[in-house]
Short mmCIF file of C-alpha atoms in Angstrom, two decimals:
data_model
loop_
_atom_site.label_atom_id
_atom_site.label_comp_id
_atom_site.label_asym_id
_atom_site.label_seq_id
_atom_site.Cartn_x
_atom_site.Cartn_y
_atom_site.Cartn_z
CA MET A 1 -26.91 -70.85 -8.04
CA GLU A 2 -26.01 -66.78 -7.57
CA ASN A 3 -27.48 -64.88 -4.90
CA ARG A 4 -30.07 -62.76 -6.70
CA ILE A 5 -31.34 -59.80 -4.84
CA LEU A 6 -33.47 -57.97 -6.31
CA THR A 7 -32.41 -54.02 -6.61
CA HIS A 8 -33.71 -50.53 -7.53
CA THR A 9 -31.26 -50.46 -10.85
CA HIS A 10 -33.34 -54.20 -11.55
CA ILE A 11 -36.67 -52.43 -11.59
CA SER A 12 -35.30 -48.82 -13.20
CA ASN A 13 -33.94 -50.91 -15.97
CA TYR A 14 -36.92 -53.10 -16.38
CA ILE A 15 -39.27 -50.34 -16.66
CA ALA A 16 -37.02 -48.60 -18.95
CA HIS A 17 -37.43 -51.78 -20.87
CA LEU A 18 -41.27 -51.52 -21.01
CA HIS A 19 -40.79 -47.98 -22.39
CA ALA A 20 -38.68 -49.16 -25.01
CA GLY A 21 -41.18 -51.37 -25.98
CA GLU A 22 -43.53 -49.11 -26.59
CA HIS A 23 -46.08 -50.52 -24.10
CA ALA A 24 -49.31 -48.24 -23.10
CA ARG A 25 -48.69 -45.97 -20.16
CA ALA A 26 -51.35 -47.96 -18.10
CA THR A 27 -49.60 -51.05 -18.44
CA VAL A 28 -46.05 -49.91 -17.42
CA GLU A 29 -48.01 -48.29 -14.17
CA LYS A 30 -49.40 -51.54 -13.54
CA TYR A 31 -46.48 -53.29 -14.25
CA LEU A 32 -44.32 -51.31 -11.78
CA ARG A 33 -46.94 -51.68 -9.01
CA ASP A 34 -47.17 -55.53 -9.11
CA VAL A 35 -43.51 -55.28 -8.98
CA ARG A 36 -42.64 -52.46 -6.36
CA ALA A 37 -45.05 -54.99 -4.34
CA PHE A 38 -43.07 -58.24 -4.85
CA THR A 39 -40.11 -55.95 -3.51
CA GLY A 40 -41.78 -55.08 -0.89
CA TRP A 41 -42.62 -58.86 0.22
CA LEU A 42 -39.08 -59.73 -0.45
CA ASP A 43 -37.84 -57.38 2.36
CA GLY A 44 -34.21 -58.14 0.74
CA LYS A 45 -34.38 -61.89 0.75
CA SER A 46 -32.63 -63.05 -2.33
CA VAL A 47 -34.81 -64.48 -5.22
CA LYS A 48 -34.99 -68.29 -5.80
CA LYS A 49 -37.74 -70.52 -7.45
CA GLU A 50 -39.08 -71.76 -3.73
CA THR A 51 -39.06 -67.83 -2.92
CA ALA A 52 -41.36 -67.28 -6.00
CA ALA A 53 -43.91 -69.99 -5.03
CA GLN A 54 -44.20 -68.81 -1.77
CA TYR A 55 -44.93 -65.02 -3.07
CA LYS A 56 -47.97 -67.07 -5.21
CA ALA A 57 -49.16 -68.64 -2.15
CA PHE A 58 -49.07 -64.89 -0.04
CA LEU A 59 -51.25 -63.99 -2.63
CA SER A 60 -53.69 -66.50 -2.78
CA GLY A 61 -54.07 -66.21 0.89
CA GLN A 62 -55.04 -62.63 0.39
CA GLY A 63 -58.36 -63.40 -0.50
CA GLN A 64 -57.86 -62.23 -3.82
CA THR A 65 -59.55 -63.64 -7.40
CA PRO A 66 -57.88 -65.66 -9.23
CA ALA A 67 -57.64 -63.31 -12.41
CA THR A 68 -55.92 -60.76 -9.99
CA ILE A 69 -53.41 -63.05 -8.59
CA ASN A 70 -52.34 -64.28 -12.14
CA ALA A 71 -52.05 -60.67 -13.54
CA LYS A 72 -49.91 -60.01 -10.71
CA ILE A 73 -47.75 -63.08 -11.59
CA SER A 74 -47.62 -62.22 -15.25
CA ALA A 75 -45.82 -58.91 -14.46
CA VAL A 76 -43.29 -60.80 -11.92
CA ASN A 77 -42.72 -63.12 -14.95
CA SER A 78 -41.92 -60.57 -17.19
CA LEU A 79 -39.85 -58.77 -14.88
CA PHE A 80 -37.85 -62.62 -14.62
CA ARG A 81 -37.96 -63.14 -18.28
CA PHE A 82 -36.09 -59.55 -18.44
CA LEU A 83 -33.10 -60.36 -15.84
CA GLY A 84 -32.71 -63.84 -17.42
CA TRP A 85 -34.17 -65.48 -14.12
CA GLU A 86 -36.43 -67.90 -16.14
CA ASP A 87 -35.79 -70.73 -13.58
CA CYS A 88 -37.55 -68.55 -11.04
CA ARG A 89 -40.80 -67.83 -12.91
CA ILE A 90 -44.24 -68.70 -11.30
CA LYS A 91 -46.81 -71.22 -12.10
CA PHE A 92 -50.20 -69.28 -13.56
CA LEU A 93 -53.52 -70.05 -11.48
CA LYS A 94 -55.74 -72.63 -13.69
CA ILE A 95 -58.51 -71.07 -14.23
CA GLN A 96 -61.87 -72.52 -16.31
CA ARG A 97 -62.67 -70.45 -18.84
CA ARG A 98 -66.13 -68.73 -18.12
CA THR A 99 -69.13 -68.57 -20.27
CA PHE A 100 -70.46 -65.44 -18.91
CA ARG A 101 -69.71 -62.06 -17.11
CA GLU A 102 -71.19 -60.90 -13.72
CA SER A 103 -74.29 -59.09 -13.96
CA SER A 104 -72.66 -56.43 -11.21
CA LYS A 105 -70.48 -55.42 -13.73
CA GLU A 106 -72.07 -55.30 -17.06
CA LEU A 107 -72.66 -51.85 -18.76
CA THR A 108 -75.92 -51.85 -20.56
CA ARG A 109 -76.68 -49.38 -23.20
CA THR A 110 -79.57 -47.62 -21.01
CA GLU A 111 -77.24 -46.97 -18.42
CA TYR A 112 -74.55 -45.43 -20.94
CA LEU A 113 -77.07 -43.20 -22.70
CA ARG A 114 -77.95 -42.01 -19.13
CA LEU A 115 -74.53 -41.25 -18.19
CA VAL A 116 -74.27 -39.32 -21.39
CA GLU A 117 -77.21 -37.32 -20.41
CA THR A 118 -75.98 -37.05 -16.74
CA ALA A 119 -72.75 -35.11 -18.20
CA GLN A 120 -74.55 -32.97 -20.35
CA ALA A 121 -77.12 -31.84 -17.92
CA LEU A 122 -74.03 -31.30 -15.47
CA ASN A 123 -72.81 -29.30 -18.50
CA ARG A 124 -69.56 -31.20 -18.56
CA GLN A 125 -69.69 -31.69 -22.61
CA TRP A 126 -66.32 -32.72 -22.68
CA LEU A 127 -66.62 -35.94 -20.48
CA ALA A 128 -69.93 -36.84 -22.44
CA LEU A 129 -68.01 -36.63 -25.83
CA ALA A 130 -65.47 -38.51 -24.59
CA MET A 131 -67.50 -41.31 -23.45
CA GLU A 132 -69.28 -41.42 -26.87
CA THR A 133 -66.04 -41.28 -28.63
CA ILE A 134 -64.93 -44.36 -26.87
CA CYS A 135 -68.11 -46.26 -27.27
CA ALA A 136 -68.80 -45.31 -30.65
CA THR A 137 -65.41 -46.70 -32.00
CA GLY A 138 -64.14 -49.23 -29.29
CA ILE A 139 -60.81 -47.32 -28.77
CA ARG A 140 -59.12 -47.72 -25.44
CA VAL A 141 -58.81 -44.94 -22.98
CA SER A 142 -55.28 -44.53 -23.57
CA GLU A 143 -55.78 -44.01 -27.27
CA LEU A 144 -57.94 -40.93 -26.58
CA ARG A 145 -55.11 -38.62 -26.97
CA TYR A 146 -54.87 -39.64 -30.81
CA ILE A 147 -58.29 -37.64 -31.22
CA THR A 148 -57.05 -34.86 -32.78
CA ALA A 149 -58.76 -31.44 -34.17
CA GLU A 150 -56.71 -33.05 -37.44
CA ALA A 151 -58.63 -36.80 -37.09
CA SER A 152 -61.79 -35.33 -36.21
CA ALA A 153 -61.80 -33.07 -39.39
CA ALA A 154 -60.17 -36.13 -41.62
CA GLY A 155 -63.07 -38.59 -40.00
CA ARG A 156 -59.94 -41.35 -39.38
CA VAL A 157 -57.79 -41.59 -36.54
CA ASP A 158 -54.28 -43.66 -36.73
CA VAL A 159 -53.26 -45.22 -33.49
CA ILE A 160 -49.55 -46.27 -33.18
CA LEU A 161 -48.99 -48.66 -30.56
CA LYS A 162 -45.91 -51.39 -30.10
CA GLY A 163 -45.33 -50.23 -33.13
CA LYS A 164 -48.18 -51.31 -34.96
CA VAL A 165 -50.43 -48.56 -36.97
CA ARG A 166 -54.00 -48.83 -36.57
CA THR A 167 -56.79 -46.90 -38.65
CA ILE A 168 -60.07 -45.93 -36.86
CA LEU A 169 -62.95 -44.74 -38.51
CA LEU A 170 -64.72 -42.10 -37.07
CA PRO A 171 -68.89 -42.28 -37.75
CA GLY A 172 -70.10 -39.23 -39.48
CA LYS A 173 -72.07 -38.03 -36.39
CA LEU A 174 -69.01 -38.27 -33.96
CA ALA A 175 -66.69 -36.63 -36.01
CA ARG A 176 -69.13 -33.48 -36.72
CA LYS A 177 -69.48 -33.37 -32.81
CA LEU A 178 -65.85 -33.68 -32.29
CA CYS A 179 -65.36 -30.70 -34.89
CA LYS A 180 -67.83 -28.31 -33.35
CA TYR A 181 -66.68 -28.90 -29.72
CA ALA A 182 -62.75 -28.46 -30.96
CA LYS A 183 -63.82 -25.42 -32.65
CA LYS A 184 -66.09 -23.86 -29.17
CA GLN A 185 -62.76 -24.26 -27.51
CA LYS A 186 -60.29 -22.96 -29.70
CA ILE A 187 -58.80 -26.12 -30.71
CA VAL A 188 -57.26 -25.73 -34.22
CA SER A 189 -54.67 -28.91 -33.92
CA GLY A 190 -53.65 -31.56 -31.26
CA ALA A 191 -55.66 -33.60 -28.86
CA ILE A 192 -59.14 -32.63 -28.50
CA PHE A 193 -59.45 -33.83 -24.92
CA ARG A 194 -56.83 -31.91 -23.18
CA THR A 195 -56.17 -30.16 -19.33
CA ARG A 196 -56.24 -26.52 -19.04
CA ASP A 197 -52.63 -26.85 -19.62
CA GLY A 198 -52.79 -28.48 -23.16
CA ASN A 199 -52.01 -31.87 -21.91
CA PRO A 200 -53.77 -34.77 -23.45
CA LEU A 201 -56.27 -36.33 -20.24
CA THR A 202 -54.85 -38.93 -18.30
CA ARG A 203 -56.42 -42.43 -17.87
CA PHE A 204 -56.87 -41.49 -14.10
CA GLN A 205 -59.05 -38.38 -14.84
CA ILE A 206 -61.31 -39.90 -17.21
CA TRP A 207 -62.04 -42.49 -14.57
CA ARG A 208 -62.28 -40.39 -11.75
CA ALA A 209 -64.61 -38.20 -13.95
CA MET A 210 -66.50 -40.88 -15.04
CA LYS A 211 -67.25 -42.19 -11.30
CA SER A 212 -68.43 -38.63 -10.26
CA LEU A 213 -71.49 -39.18 -12.40
CA CYS A 214 -72.87 -42.72 -11.04
CA LYS A 215 -74.70 -41.43 -8.33
CA LYS A 216 -77.07 -38.57 -10.12
CA ALA A 217 -77.15 -40.85 -13.42
CA GLY A 218 -78.66 -43.77 -11.26
CA VAL A 219 -75.76 -46.48 -12.27
CA GLU A 220 -73.76 -48.59 -10.00
CA SER A 221 -70.25 -47.58 -9.53
CA SER A 222 -68.60 -51.24 -10.17
CA LYS A 223 -70.36 -50.97 -13.54
CA VAL A 224 -68.42 -47.43 -14.52
CA PHE A 225 -65.31 -47.25 -15.79
CA PRO A 226 -63.42 -46.39 -19.22
CA HIS A 227 -62.44 -49.83 -20.39
CA ASN A 228 -66.43 -51.02 -19.88
CA LEU A 229 -67.39 -48.80 -23.01
CA ARG A 230 -64.89 -50.53 -25.00
CA HIS A 231 -66.96 -53.69 -24.18
CA LEU A 232 -70.00 -52.53 -24.88
CA PHE A 233 -69.19 -51.27 -28.46
CA ALA A 234 -67.78 -54.33 -28.47
CA VAL A 235 -71.00 -56.54 -27.64
CA THR A 236 -73.41 -53.95 -30.13
CA PHE A 237 -70.69 -54.04 -33.19
CA TYR A 238 -70.75 -57.87 -33.13
CA ARG A 239 -74.44 -57.96 -32.65
CA SER A 240 -75.00 -55.80 -35.52
CA THR A 241 -72.03 -58.07 -37.79
CA ARG A 242 -71.74 -61.24 -36.20
CA ASP A 243 -68.20 -60.60 -37.53
CA ILE A 244 -65.65 -61.83 -34.66
CA VAL A 245 -62.71 -61.12 -37.01
CA LYS A 246 -63.34 -57.76 -38.17
CA LEU A 247 -64.30 -56.63 -34.35
CA ALA A 248 -60.61 -58.25 -33.67
CA ASP A 249 -59.02 -56.19 -36.29
CA VAL A 250 -61.19 -52.97 -35.18
CA LEU A 251 -60.28 -53.47 -31.52
CA GLY A 252 -56.65 -54.13 -32.19
CA HIS A 253 -56.28 -57.67 -30.61
CA SER A 254 -53.53 -59.75 -32.04
CA SER A 255 -55.78 -62.87 -30.91
CA ILE A 256 -59.26 -63.81 -31.62
CA ASN A 257 -59.52 -65.57 -28.01
CA THR A 258 -59.03 -61.84 -26.23
CA THR A 259 -62.31 -60.32 -28.40
CA ARG A 260 -64.20 -63.57 -27.15
CA ILE A 261 -63.67 -62.07 -23.69
CA TYR A 262 -65.53 -58.91 -24.42
CA LEU A 263 -68.25 -60.56 -25.64
CA MET A 264 -69.35 -63.09 -23.04
CA THR A 265 -72.82 -62.46 -21.62
CA THR A 266 -74.24 -61.78 -18.04
CA GLY A 267 -75.10 -64.64 -16.14
CA SER A 268 -78.87 -63.62 -16.82
CA GLU A 269 -78.75 -63.63 -20.24
CA HIS A 270 -76.79 -67.21 -20.08
CA ILE A 271 -79.62 -68.20 -17.91
CA ARG A 272 -82.21 -67.32 -20.31
CA CYS A 273 -80.43 -68.94 -23.04
CA LEU A 274 -80.94 -72.51 -21.19
CA GLU A 275 -84.18 -71.67 -20.56
CA GLN A 276 -85.22 -71.40 -24.46
CA LEU A 277 -84.04 -75.04 -24.96
CA GLY A 278 -86.54 -76.52 -23.50
CA LEU A 279 -84.61 -79.67 -22.32
CA VAL A 280 -86.28 -79.67 -18.83
CA ARG A 281 -89.68 -81.48 -18.93
#
């Protein structure tokens, strides 16, 4: 077997490959972090099947959750696939599918409304409107840049990701609020949620702004991040329509199995359902 030494050139070419595949910026950044972590762990050692298996054992010994470990393995396997080092791919940890989400991570409708109201009270209208936009449409935070003055006026947004175009309809009330905000900010074209320099806000900037609301809104920080707004949309949409196929289309999922993850109830709700069965005398 050839002496496989992972170099900066390998990683640079791999990242360029991800960009060419039109992966979301957040995905590319995460894969880059995970690949660099693997490279640092290697510390110049050659890559072999045995070495890769040792890395899996190393991650398992760090006290990280199986889902986190598998996510890191996925990034490393993706790199191996790109380099043609298929024989070095690492097997994922087997995780039994959970039937509920931890309550500590579940953002409720009431908590969401408190976050929006707090942002408004602090005169951070852009943040309140950004949260409403994500939660009322189910878009990813990385897709917020597609919410433009033109799209708001038209009441629909075309999101282009990985060569696919997904059309998102804006609720009338939201579209009017977006147009009103754009007019007030004198934004006649382009992204509505932008920095002072005119660049679209990044995922981290929105994440950090949301976290700053937690204490005053009385909401646990563990529940407050942009992706949880997408989860709340999914649960609310499904409860209203009971149409998981349509929900998958709205969220832009290629597999309904992914959509199912969004619909997991909390542990307390799961217990309540079991209690209502009346099977214990």
